[in-house]
Coordinates of C-alpha atoms in Angstrom, one line a residue:
Chain A
M22 CA 35.4 28.6 93.5
S23 CA 34.2 25.3 95.0
T24 CA 36.6 23.0 93.2
A25 CA 39.7 23.0 95.4
D26 CA 37.8 24.3 98.4
D27 CA 35.8 21.1 98.4
A28 CA 38.9 19.0 98.4
R29 CA 40.3 21.2 101.1
D30 CA 37.1 20.9 103.2
V31 CA 37.5 17.1 103.0
D32 CA 41.0 17.7 104.0
L33 CA 40.1 19.6 107.2
E34 CA 37.3 17.3 108.0
L35 CA 39.6 14.3 107.9
T36 CA 42.5 16.0 109.7
A37 CA 40.4 15.9 112.8
L38 CA 39.8 12.2 112.4
P39 CA 42.2 9.8 114.2
R40 CA 42.1 7.3 111.5
R41 CA 41.7 7.3 107.7
S42 CA 38.1 7.8 106.8
N43 CA 36.2 4.8 105.5
Q44 CA 35.1 6.9 102.5
G45 CA 36.8 5.5 99.4
V46 CA 39.7 7.2 97.5
W47 CA 37.6 7.6 94.4
P48 CA 34.7 9.7 95.8
R49 CA 37.2 12.1 97.5
F50 CA 39.3 12.3 94.3
R51 CA 36.1 12.9 92.2
R52 CA 35.3 16.0 94.4
H53 CA 38.6 17.7 93.3
R54 CA 37.3 19.1 90.1
L55 CA 40.8 20.1 88.6
A56 CA 42.1 16.6 89.2
L57 CA 39.1 15.2 87.2
I58 CA 39.9 17.6 84.3
G59 CA 43.5 16.4 84.6
L60 CA 42.5 12.8 84.4
V61 CA 40.2 13.4 81.4
I62 CA 43.2 15.3 79.5
L63 CA 45.5 12.3 80.3
V64 CA 43.0 9.6 79.3
V65 CA 42.4 11.5 76.0
F66 CA 46.1 11.9 75.4
S67 CA 46.9 8.3 76.2
V68 CA 44.1 7.0 74.0
M69 CA 45.3 9.3 71.2
A70 CA 48.8 7.9 71.6
I71 CA 47.8 4.3 71.6
L72 CA 45.5 4.6 68.6
A73 CA 47.8 7.0 66.9
P74 CA 47.6 5.4 63.4
W75 CA 43.8 5.5 63.5
V76 CA 43.5 9.0 64.9
S77 CA 45.7 10.5 62.2
I78 CA 45.0 9.7 58.7
N79 CA 48.4 11.3 57.6
D80 CA 51.8 9.6 58.0
P81 CA 53.9 11.4 60.5
L82 CA 57.1 10.6 58.6
R83 CA 56.1 11.3 55.1
A84 CA 57.9 14.4 53.8
D85 CA 56.3 16.4 51.2
V86 CA 58.6 18.8 49.4
F87 CA 55.8 20.6 47.7
N88 CA 54.0 21.5 51.0
I89 CA 56.8 22.8 53.3
K90 CA 55.6 24.9 56.2
T91 CA 52.0 25.3 54.9
P92 CA 49.6 26.9 57.3
P93 CA 46.7 24.8 58.7
S94 CA 44.4 23.7 55.9
R95 CA 41.7 21.0 55.3
D96 CA 44.3 18.5 54.3
H97 CA 46.7 19.3 57.2
I98 CA 44.6 20.6 60.1
L99 CA 47.7 21.7 61.9
G100 CA 49.8 22.6 58.9
T101 CA 53.0 21.1 57.9
D102 CA 56.7 21.4 59.2
S103 CA 59.9 22.3 57.5
A104 CA 60.0 18.9 55.7
G105 CA 56.3 19.1 54.7
R106 CA 55.3 16.4 57.3
D107 CA 51.8 16.7 58.8
I108 CA 52.0 18.4 62.1
F109 CA 48.8 16.8 63.6
A110 CA 49.9 13.4 62.7
R111 CA 53.3 14.1 64.5
I112 CA 51.6 15.4 67.6
V113 CA 49.6 12.3 67.9
H114 CA 52.6 10.0 67.3
A115 CA 54.9 12.1 69.4
G116 CA 52.6 11.5 72.3
R117 CA 53.7 7.8 72.1
V118 CA 57.3 8.6 72.5
S119 CA 57.1 11.5 75.0
L120 CA 54.5 9.6 77.3
S121 CA 56.2 6.3 77.2
V122 CA 59.7 7.8 77.9
G123 CA 58.2 9.8 80.8
I124 CA 56.2 6.9 82.3
V125 CA 59.0 4.3 82.1
A126 CA 61.6 6.9 83.4
A127 CA 59.2 7.7 86.3
L128 CA 58.7 4.0 87.1
I129 CA 62.5 3.4 87.2
S130 CA 63.0 6.4 89.4
S131 CA 60.2 5.4 91.8
A132 CA 61.5 1.9 92.0
I133 CA 65.0 3.0 92.8
G134 CA 63.8 5.8 95.3
T135 CA 61.4 3.4 97.1
I136 CA 63.9 0.6 97.5
L137 CA 66.8 2.9 98.6
G138 CA 64.3 4.9 100.9
L139 CA 63.0 1.6 102.5
I140 CA 66.5 0.2 103.1
S141 CA 67.7 3.6 104.4
G142 CA 64.9 4.2 106.8
Y143 CA 64.5 0.7 108.0
V144 CA 68.1 -0.5 108.4
G145 CA 69.4 2.9 109.7
G146 CA 72.8 3.2 111.2
W147 CA 75.7 3.5 108.8
V148 CA 73.9 2.2 105.9
D149 CA 71.4 4.9 106.3
N150 CA 74.3 7.4 106.6
L151 CA 75.9 6.1 103.5
L152 CA 72.8 6.3 101.4
Q153 CA 71.8 9.7 102.6
R154 CA 75.3 11.0 101.7
F155 CA 75.1 9.4 98.4
T156 CA 71.6 10.8 97.8
E157 CA 73.0 14.4 98.7
L158 CA 75.8 13.7 96.3
V159 CA 73.4 13.0 93.4
M160 CA 71.3 16.1 94.4
T161 CA 74.4 18.4 94.2
I162 CA 74.7 18.1 90.5
P163 CA 71.7 19.6 88.5
T164 CA 69.8 16.6 87.2
F165 CA 69.5 18.2 83.7
F166 CA 73.2 18.7 83.5
A167 CA 73.8 15.0 84.6
V168 CA 71.3 13.9 82.0
I169 CA 73.1 15.8 79.3
I170 CA 76.4 14.4 80.1
L171 CA 75.2 10.9 80.3
V172 CA 73.2 11.0 77.2
S173 CA 76.1 12.5 75.3
I174 CA 78.2 9.5 76.4
V175 CA 75.7 6.6 75.9
G176 CA 73.9 8.0 73.0
A177 CA 70.3 9.4 72.8
S178 CA 68.2 6.4 71.8
I179 CA 64.6 6.2 73.3
W180 CA 65.6 3.4 75.7
N181 CA 68.8 5.2 76.8
L182 CA 66.7 8.3 77.6
M183 CA 64.3 6.3 79.7
V184 CA 67.2 4.6 81.7
V185 CA 69.3 7.9 82.1
I186 CA 66.3 10.0 83.2
G187 CA 65.1 7.2 85.4
F188 CA 68.4 6.7 87.1
L189 CA 68.9 10.3 87.9
G190 CA 65.5 11.2 89.1
W191 CA 64.9 9.2 92.3
T192 CA 66.4 11.4 95.0
G193 CA 63.2 13.1 96.1
Q194 CA 61.4 9.9 96.2
A195 CA 64.1 8.3 98.4
R196 CA 64.2 11.1 100.9
L197 CA 60.4 11.0 101.2
V198 CA 60.1 7.2 101.5
R199 CA 62.8 7.2 104.1
G200 CA 61.2 9.9 106.1
Q201 CA 58.0 8.0 106.2
V202 CA 59.6 4.6 106.9
L203 CA 61.3 6.2 109.9
S204 CA 58.0 7.3 111.4
L205 CA 56.2 4.1 110.5
R206 CA 59.0 1.9 112.0
E207 CA 58.1 3.1 115.5
T208 CA 54.4 2.6 115.2
D209 CA 52.5 0.1 117.4
Y210 CA 51.5 -2.2 114.7
V211 CA 55.0 -2.7 113.4
T212 CA 56.4 -3.2 116.8
A213 CA 53.6 -5.9 117.4
A214 CA 54.6 -7.6 114.1
R215 CA 58.2 -7.5 115.2
A216 CA 57.2 -8.9 118.5
I217 CA 55.5 -12.0 117.1
G218 CA 58.7 -12.7 115.1
G219 CA 58.2 -11.2 111.8
G220 CA 61.4 -11.2 109.8
H221 CA 63.0 -8.1 108.3
G222 CA 61.6 -8.8 104.8
R223 CA 58.2 -9.4 106.1
L224 CA 58.3 -6.1 108.3
M225 CA 59.6 -4.1 105.4
F226 CA 57.3 -5.3 102.6
A227 CA 54.1 -6.6 104.3
H228 CA 53.8 -4.1 107.1
I229 CA 55.7 -0.9 106.3
F230 CA 55.4 -0.7 102.5
P231 CA 51.6 -0.8 102.3
G232 CA 51.6 2.2 104.6
I233 CA 53.9 4.3 102.3
V234 CA 52.1 3.4 99.1
P235 CA 50.0 6.6 99.0
Y236 CA 53.1 8.8 99.4
I237 CA 54.9 6.8 96.7
V238 CA 52.0 7.2 94.3
V239 CA 51.7 10.9 94.9
A240 CA 55.5 11.5 94.5
A241 CA 55.6 9.4 91.4
T242 CA 53.1 11.9 89.8
L243 CA 55.7 14.6 90.5
T244 CA 58.4 12.4 89.1
L245 CA 56.5 11.7 86.1
A246 CA 55.9 15.4 85.5
G247 CA 59.6 16.1 85.9
A248 CA 60.6 13.0 83.5
I249 CA 58.3 14.4 80.8
L250 CA 59.7 17.9 81.1
T251 CA 63.3 16.6 81.0
E252 CA 62.8 14.6 77.9
A253 CA 61.1 17.5 76.2
G254 CA 63.9 19.8 77.1
L255 CA 66.7 17.5 75.8
S256 CA 64.8 16.7 72.6
F257 CA 64.1 20.5 72.2
L258 CA 67.9 21.0 72.4
G259 CA 68.5 18.3 69.8
L260 CA 70.3 16.2 72.5
G261 CA 67.4 13.7 72.9
V262 CA 65.3 11.8 70.7
R263 CA 66.3 12.5 66.9
I264 CA 64.3 13.7 64.1
P265 CA 62.5 12.3 62.1
T266 CA 61.1 10.3 65.1
P267 CA 58.6 12.8 66.5
T268 CA 58.4 13.9 70.2
W269 CA 56.8 17.0 71.4
G270 CA 60.1 18.4 72.4
N271 CA 62.0 17.9 69.1
M272 CA 59.0 19.3 67.0
M273 CA 59.6 22.6 68.8
N274 CA 63.4 22.4 67.9
S275 CA 62.5 24.2 64.5
A276 CA 61.3 27.3 66.4
Q277 CA 64.7 28.8 66.8
S278 CA 64.3 31.9 64.8
L279 CA 62.2 34.9 65.4
H280 CA 60.9 34.6 61.9
I281 CA 59.3 31.2 62.5
L282 CA 58.3 32.2 65.9
Q283 CA 56.4 35.1 64.5
H284 CA 55.1 33.9 61.2
Q285 CA 54.8 30.2 61.6
P286 CA 53.3 29.6 64.9
W287 CA 51.8 26.3 64.0
L288 CA 55.3 24.8 64.0
W289 CA 55.8 25.3 67.8
L290 CA 52.5 26.3 69.4
P291 CA 50.7 23.0 69.1
P292 CA 53.6 20.8 70.6
G293 CA 54.1 23.3 73.3
I294 CA 50.4 23.2 74.3
A295 CA 50.5 19.4 74.2
I296 CA 53.4 19.2 76.7
S297 CA 52.1 21.9 78.9
A298 CA 48.5 20.4 79.0
T299 CA 50.0 17.0 79.8
V300 CA 52.2 18.2 82.6
I301 CA 49.5 20.3 84.1
A302 CA 47.1 17.5 83.9
V303 CA 49.6 15.1 85.7
N304 CA 50.2 17.7 88.5
F305 CA 46.5 18.3 88.9
V306 CA 45.9 14.5 89.2
G307 CA 48.8 14.5 91.7
D308 CA 47.3 17.3 93.8
G309 CA 43.8 15.5 93.7
L310 CA 45.5 12.1 94.7
R311 CA 47.3 13.8 97.5
D312 CA 43.9 15.0 98.8
A313 CA 42.2 11.7 98.3
L314 CA 44.9 9.3 99.5
D315 CA 45.6 10.9 102.7
P316 CA 43.9 13.5 104.7
R317 CA 47.1 15.3 105.8
T318 CA 48.8 17.3 103.3
I319 CA 51.7 14.9 102.6
I320 CA 54.2 16.6 100.3
E321 CA 54.5 19.9 98.7
Chain B
M11 CA 78.1 28.2 115.9
Q12 CA 81.7 28.0 114.8
R13 CA 81.7 24.4 115.5
Y14 CA 78.5 24.0 113.5
I15 CA 80.0 25.8 110.5
A16 CA 83.2 23.9 110.8
R17 CA 81.2 20.6 110.6
R18 CA 79.4 21.7 107.5
L19 CA 82.6 22.6 106.0
L20 CA 84.1 19.3 106.7
I21 CA 81.1 17.5 105.1
A22 CA 81.5 19.6 102.0
I23 CA 85.0 18.5 101.3
P24 CA 84.2 14.6 100.9
M25 CA 81.2 15.7 98.9
L26 CA 83.3 17.5 96.4
I27 CA 85.7 14.5 96.3
G28 CA 82.6 12.3 95.7
I29 CA 81.5 14.5 92.8
T30 CA 84.9 14.2 91.1
M31 CA 84.9 10.5 91.4
M32 CA 81.4 10.3 90.0
T33 CA 82.3 12.6 87.2
Y34 CA 85.4 10.6 86.4
A35 CA 83.6 7.4 86.4
F36 CA 80.9 8.8 84.1
I37 CA 83.4 10.1 81.5
N38 CA 85.2 6.8 81.6
L39 CA 82.1 5.2 80.3
A40 CA 82.5 7.3 77.1
P41 CA 83.3 5.4 74.1
G42 CA 86.7 5.8 72.4
D43 CA 89.8 7.3 74.1
P44 CA 91.3 10.8 74.1
V45 CA 94.0 9.6 71.8
S46 CA 91.8 8.7 69.0
A47 CA 89.7 11.9 69.7
M48 CA 92.8 14.1 69.4
A49 CA 94.4 12.3 66.4
D50 CA 93.7 13.1 62.9
P51 CA 91.3 10.4 61.8
Q52 CA 92.9 10.1 58.4
L53 CA 96.1 9.2 59.8
T54 CA 95.3 6.6 62.5
L55 CA 92.9 4.5 60.5
G56 CA 91.2 3.2 63.8
R57 CA 94.4 1.9 65.3
T58 CA 95.7 3.5 68.5
N59 CA 99.4 3.8 68.9
P60 CA 100.5 2.2 72.2
K61 CA 103.4 4.6 72.7
Q62 CA 101.0 7.4 72.6
L63 CA 98.7 5.8 75.1
E64 CA 101.8 5.4 77.3
R65 CA 102.8 9.1 76.9
L66 CA 99.3 10.3 77.9
G67 CA 99.3 7.9 80.9
L68 CA 96.3 5.9 79.6
D69 CA 98.0 2.6 80.1
K70 CA 97.7 2.9 83.7
P71 CA 94.7 1.5 85.7
V72 CA 91.5 3.8 86.2
A73 CA 92.2 4.5 89.9
V74 CA 95.7 5.7 89.2
R75 CA 94.4 7.8 86.2
Y76 CA 91.8 9.3 88.6
L77 CA 94.3 10.2 91.2
I78 CA 96.5 11.9 88.6
W79 CA 93.5 13.9 87.3
L80 CA 92.7 14.9 90.8
R81 CA 96.3 16.1 91.4
E82 CA 96.2 18.2 88.2
L83 CA 92.7 19.6 89.3
A84 CA 94.1 20.7 92.6
K85 CA 96.8 22.5 90.8
G86 CA 94.3 24.3 88.7
N87 CA 94.9 22.2 85.5
F88 CA 91.5 21.1 84.2
G89 CA 93.0 19.8 81.0
Y90 CA 92.4 21.1 77.5
S91 CA 89.3 21.2 75.4
Y92 CA 89.2 18.5 72.8
Q93 CA 87.5 20.9 70.4
S94 CA 89.4 24.2 70.7
G95 CA 92.6 23.1 72.4
K96 CA 92.3 25.9 75.0
P97 CA 92.7 25.3 78.7
V98 CA 89.3 24.3 80.2
L99 CA 89.6 26.4 83.2
E100 CA 90.1 29.4 81.0
I101 CA 87.0 28.6 79.0
I102 CA 84.9 28.1 82.0
R103 CA 86.2 31.2 83.9
A104 CA 84.8 33.4 81.4
R105 CA 81.4 31.8 81.7
I106 CA 81.0 32.0 85.5
V107 CA 80.0 35.6 85.9
P108 CA 77.2 35.6 83.3
T109 CA 75.7 32.5 84.8
L110 CA 76.0 33.9 88.4
E111 CA 74.4 37.2 87.3
L112 CA 71.5 35.4 85.6
T113 CA 70.9 32.8 88.5
S114 CA 71.3 35.3 91.4
V115 CA 68.9 37.9 90.0
T116 CA 66.4 35.0 89.4
L117 CA 67.1 33.7 92.9
V118 CA 66.5 37.0 94.6
V119 CA 63.4 37.8 92.5
S120 CA 61.8 34.4 92.8
V121 CA 62.5 34.0 96.5
V122 CA 61.2 37.5 97.5
L123 CA 58.1 37.4 95.3
G124 CA 57.5 33.7 95.9
T125 CA 57.7 34.3 99.7
V126 CA 55.4 37.2 99.7
F127 CA 52.7 35.6 97.5
G128 CA 52.9 32.4 99.5
V129 CA 52.5 34.1 102.9
L130 CA 49.7 36.2 101.7
A131 CA 48.0 33.0 100.4
A132 CA 48.5 31.4 103.7
L133 CA 47.0 34.3 105.6
R134 CA 43.9 34.2 103.4
Q135 CA 43.6 30.4 103.2
Y136 CA 40.5 29.3 101.2
S137 CA 40.1 32.7 99.6
I138 CA 39.8 33.3 95.9
Y139 CA 43.3 34.8 96.0
D140 CA 44.7 31.6 97.7
Y141 CA 42.8 29.4 95.2
L142 CA 44.1 31.4 92.1
L143 CA 47.7 31.3 93.3
S144 CA 47.6 27.6 94.1
V145 CA 46.4 26.8 90.7
G146 CA 48.5 29.4 88.9
S147 CA 51.7 28.2 90.6
L148 CA 50.8 24.6 89.7
I149 CA 50.5 25.8 86.1
G150 CA 53.6 27.8 86.3
L151 CA 55.6 24.7 87.5
S152 CA 54.1 22.6 84.6
I153 CA 54.9 24.7 81.5
P154 CA 58.2 23.7 80.2
T155 CA 60.8 26.6 80.6
F156 CA 61.6 26.6 76.9
F157 CA 58.1 26.9 75.9
F158 CA 57.5 29.7 78.2
A159 CA 60.7 31.3 76.7
L160 CA 59.4 30.9 73.3
L161 CA 56.0 32.6 74.3
A162 CA 58.0 35.4 75.9
L163 CA 60.2 35.8 72.7
Y164 CA 57.2 35.7 70.5
L165 CA 55.4 38.5 72.5
F166 CA 58.4 40.7 73.6
A167 CA 61.0 40.2 70.9
A168 CA 59.0 39.5 67.7
V169 CA 55.5 40.9 67.9
W170 CA 56.2 43.7 70.2
P171 CA 60.1 44.0 70.0
I172 CA 61.0 45.9 73.2
F173 CA 63.7 43.5 74.4
P174 CA 66.6 41.9 72.6
S175 CA 66.2 38.3 71.8
F176 CA 69.7 37.2 72.5
G177 CA 73.1 38.0 73.9
F178 CA 74.8 39.3 76.8
T179 CA 75.2 42.8 75.5
T180 CA 74.5 44.3 72.0
Y181 CA 76.8 42.6 69.5
G182 CA 79.7 44.8 68.5
S183 CA 79.1 47.6 71.0
D184 CA 81.1 48.3 74.1
Y185 CA 79.9 46.9 77.5
S186 CA 77.4 49.1 79.5
V187 CA 75.5 48.1 82.5
L188 CA 72.2 49.3 81.2
D189 CA 72.5 47.5 77.9
N190 CA 73.5 44.3 79.8
L191 CA 70.5 44.6 82.1
H192 CA 68.3 45.3 79.0
H193 CA 69.4 41.8 77.6
L194 CA 69.0 40.3 81.3
I195 CA 65.3 41.1 81.7
L196 CA 63.8 38.5 79.3
P197 CA 65.8 35.5 80.4
A198 CA 65.6 36.3 84.0
T199 CA 62.0 36.8 83.9
V200 CA 61.3 33.5 82.3
L201 CA 63.6 31.7 84.6
S202 CA 62.0 33.4 87.6
V203 CA 58.4 32.3 86.8
E204 CA 59.1 28.6 87.3
S205 CA 61.3 29.2 90.3
M206 CA 58.8 31.6 91.8
A207 CA 55.8 29.1 91.4
G208 CA 57.7 26.5 93.5
N209 CA 58.7 29.1 96.1
T210 CA 55.1 30.3 96.4
R211 CA 54.0 26.8 97.2
Y212 CA 56.6 26.1 99.8
A213 CA 56.1 29.5 101.5
R214 CA 52.4 28.9 101.7
T215 CA 53.0 25.4 103.3
A216 CA 55.6 26.7 105.6
M217 CA 53.4 29.6 106.7
L218 CA 50.2 27.4 107.2
E219 CA 52.3 24.9 109.3
V220 CA 53.6 27.7 111.6
M221 CA 50.1 29.4 111.8
R222 CA 48.7 26.1 113.3
S223 CA 51.4 25.9 116.0
D224 CA 50.8 26.5 119.7
Y225 CA 53.1 29.5 120.2
V226 CA 51.1 31.4 117.6
T227 CA 47.9 30.8 119.5
T228 CA 49.8 31.8 122.7
A229 CA 50.9 35.0 121.1
R230 CA 47.4 35.7 120.0
A231 CA 46.1 34.8 123.5
K232 CA 48.6 37.3 125.1
G233 CA 46.8 39.9 123.2
L234 CA 49.5 40.8 120.8
S235 CA 48.7 42.7 117.7
E236 CA 48.0 40.7 114.6
F237 CA 51.0 42.4 113.0
S238 CA 53.2 41.3 115.7
V239 CA 52.0 37.8 115.7
I240 CA 52.4 37.3 112.1
G241 CA 55.5 39.4 111.6
R242 CA 57.5 38.4 114.6
H243 CA 56.2 35.0 115.8
A244 CA 55.0 33.3 112.6
F245 CA 57.0 34.7 109.7
Q246 CA 60.4 34.4 111.3
N247 CA 59.9 30.8 112.0
A248 CA 58.3 30.0 108.6
L249 CA 61.6 31.4 107.1
L250 CA 63.7 28.5 108.5
P251 CA 62.3 25.7 106.3
L252 CA 62.3 28.2 103.3
I253 CA 66.1 28.6 103.8
T254 CA 66.4 24.8 103.6
I255 CA 64.2 24.4 100.6
T256 CA 65.9 27.2 98.6
T257 CA 69.2 25.5 99.3
L258 CA 67.8 22.2 98.0
R259 CA 66.5 23.9 94.9
L260 CA 69.7 25.6 93.9
P261 CA 70.8 22.8 91.5
S262 CA 67.4 22.9 89.8
L263 CA 67.9 26.7 89.3
F264 CA 71.2 26.0 87.5
G265 CA 69.5 23.2 85.5
G266 CA 66.8 25.6 84.4
A267 CA 69.5 28.1 83.4
F268 CA 71.0 25.6 80.9
I269 CA 68.2 25.9 78.4
I270 CA 67.6 29.5 79.0
E271 CA 71.2 30.4 78.4
Y272 CA 71.2 28.4 75.2
M273 CA 68.0 29.9 73.9
F274 CA 69.0 33.5 74.6
A275 CA 72.6 33.0 73.7
W276 CA 73.6 34.1 77.2
P277 CA 77.3 33.2 77.4
G278 CA 77.3 31.3 80.6
M279 CA 78.1 27.8 81.9
G280 CA 74.8 26.4 80.8
Q281 CA 75.3 27.5 77.1
L282 CA 78.9 26.1 77.3
S283 CA 77.6 22.8 78.6
I284 CA 75.1 22.3 75.9
Q285 CA 77.7 23.3 73.2
A286 CA 80.3 20.9 74.8
A287 CA 77.6 18.1 75.0
V288 CA 76.7 18.5 71.3
M289 CA 80.5 18.5 70.4
R290 CA 81.1 15.6 72.9
D291 CA 83.9 17.7 74.4
Y292 CA 84.3 15.6 77.6
T293 CA 87.1 17.5 79.2
V294 CA 85.0 20.7 79.2
L295 CA 82.0 18.6 80.6
M296 CA 84.1 17.3 83.3
G297 CA 85.5 20.7 84.2
L298 CA 82.0 22.1 84.3
A299 CA 80.8 19.2 86.4
V300 CA 83.4 19.9 89.0
I301 CA 82.9 23.8 89.0
I302 CA 79.1 23.6 89.0
A303 CA 79.2 21.1 92.0
A304 CA 81.7 23.3 93.8
L305 CA 79.4 26.4 93.2
V306 CA 76.4 24.5 94.6
L307 CA 78.2 23.1 97.6
G308 CA 79.5 26.7 98.2
A309 CA 76.1 28.1 98.1
N310 CA 74.9 25.3 100.4
L311 CA 77.5 26.3 103.0
L312 CA 76.4 30.0 102.7
A313 CA 72.9 28.8 103.3
D314 CA 74.1 26.8 106.4
V315 CA 75.7 30.0 107.7
L316 CA 72.5 32.0 107.0
Y317 CA 70.5 29.3 108.8
A318 CA 72.7 29.4 111.8
F319 CA 72.2 33.1 112.0
A320 CA 68.5 32.8 111.7
D321 CA 68.0 29.9 114.1
P322 CA 68.9 30.8 117.7
R323 CA 69.1 27.1 118.7
I324 CA 72.1 26.7 116.4
R325 CA 73.5 30.2 117.0
Q326 CA 74.1 29.4 120.7
T327 CA 75.8 26.1 120.4

C-alpha cells in the first residue's frame, strides 16, 4: 500500500515548506504509482487510436452478412457486431473519435473557463458579479440535458459534439480560476509588478496566469474525463455520433435487450471496458498531477 | 435569518427568468419553424403560408415572441407537444413524481453513505481503508453510469433475475408500493454509486480540513473525549461545506437520472426528455428545461434554508 501513501508523504513534507520544492514535477509524479499506470494506459490507447489502420487488420466499417454477432474467433478476436463488423477494429477506430471529441471539448471548456475566470477574478466589481451570476445560471441546468437539447438543434456531427460539449462544460474551471486569481491578485509579487507600472494585460497574463497553470491543468483532466463520459452517454443513447462511424458509446447502443446482454457480451463489454479504463486513467493522472504540481491539495 | 432567506429568494427569481431567456434563445436556433413542423409535409411543399405565420404570432420580433411565451408560461400554458398534440404541462406533470422518487432516494442514500465513508476515511487517514476508499471512489466516478447499469442488469436481471429490468411497476398490474420499490432498487442503486463516490471524496476532504483546524486542537487540549471532539466540534463544522457541495451537485444528479430513466424505462422527466430530443419535440424540451431549472432552484433554496439553520453565524443575522 505504498503507492498513494508515497504521494501523500510528499504531500505532507511539502505542505510544511513555505515555497514550492525544487524537486521537479516528474519525479514527484513518478512516485504516484496509480498515476503512472494511468499514463501508460492513456499512451497505449492514444497510440492505438493514431495507428488504428495498422493496429487492426480488419476494416471497422465492412459489414459481413454471413458473420453477424459471431463470438470471438481467430479471424475476429473480439467477435462481430449486429452487422458483422469486426469489434476489435471498431474499438481501435472508435478510440480516435471518442478521444478526439473528449480532448477538443475539454480544450474549449478549459479555454473559456480560464478566460472568464481570469477576467472575473481580476476585474472584479460588477463584471465579476455578472459573470458569476451567468456561471450559476449555466450550472442550474443539468449539463447533460443542455447538451441533449443543443445537439438535437444543431445536429450531432463530430464537430458539433466537440463544440457543444466544450461550450457547456466550463463552469467548474471558471470558478476555480476565479478563486485562484482572487488570492494571487493580492500577493506581493503582483503588487510589485503593478507598482512598477505593469499594465492590466501584463499583470493578468505574465504574472497571474503562470501561477494558476497547475490548477488549470489539473482541472482540465477532470473536464476531459467529463467530456469523454458525456460523448459516450450521448452516443450510447443514439443522440451522438451516428453508426456506422464507431465510438465507444454508440458501440454499446446495441446492448438494449437482456438477451444480448446475457448471451452476446462481446458486443457491449469491450467498449464499456475501453471507456472505463480511459476515464479511470485520466482521473488517476489528474490525481497524480495534483500531487506533483502543487504540494497542497488544490481541488477535490 | 429571514433577511438572508428573503435575499436568496430574490436571487432565485432573476435566475429563473434568465433560464427562460436562455431556453428561448436556444430553441430559436432550431431549424425550421413551428408552422412547417405542424403542417402536413405533403400539403405545404416547403412553402410557409404568411397568413399562418401571422396567426401564430411568428411574424413578430424575437423579443416580443419571448415576452408572449413568458406571459403564457406564467398562466401555466406551456404550449402543446409537436408530436402528440397534448398540453406540455400535462405531459410533464405526470413525469415529475417518478423522477423525484428516483432522485430523492438516490440523494439520501448517497449523501448518508458517502458522508459516513468519507468521514471514516478522514479519521483513519493513510490507512488501508482510506487508500481503498480513495481509489474505489475514483473508479466509481470514472465508470460511465450506463455501463454500470448494463453490468447491474446483466447480473441482477439476466443471469440472476431477482429484480425487474424495466418499468415503474409491473406492466398491467395495479399500483402497489412494494412492487414500485422492487422496480426502484436497481436504478436507484446504479445512480447512487456514482453520486456516492463523489460525496465520499468531498466528505473526506471537508473532514480532513476541519480536523486540522485550531479549534479541534483546542477541544482536544481541553481534555474532551474523542467522541465529543469528532462528533460535536469537527463533524458539525464539516457538514457546512457538504451542504453547499450537495446543492452544487443537484443538477448533475438530475443529469445522471436521464440515462438511467431511459435505460430502465422509468417514466420520469429524464426518459421524457430523451424521447423528446429524439423526436425533436422542442415545445416539450422547452417546458422540461423550465421545470427542471425551477426544481433545481427550489432545491437550492431549500439547501440555503438548511444551511442557515446549520450555521449559527447566519442564524443570528
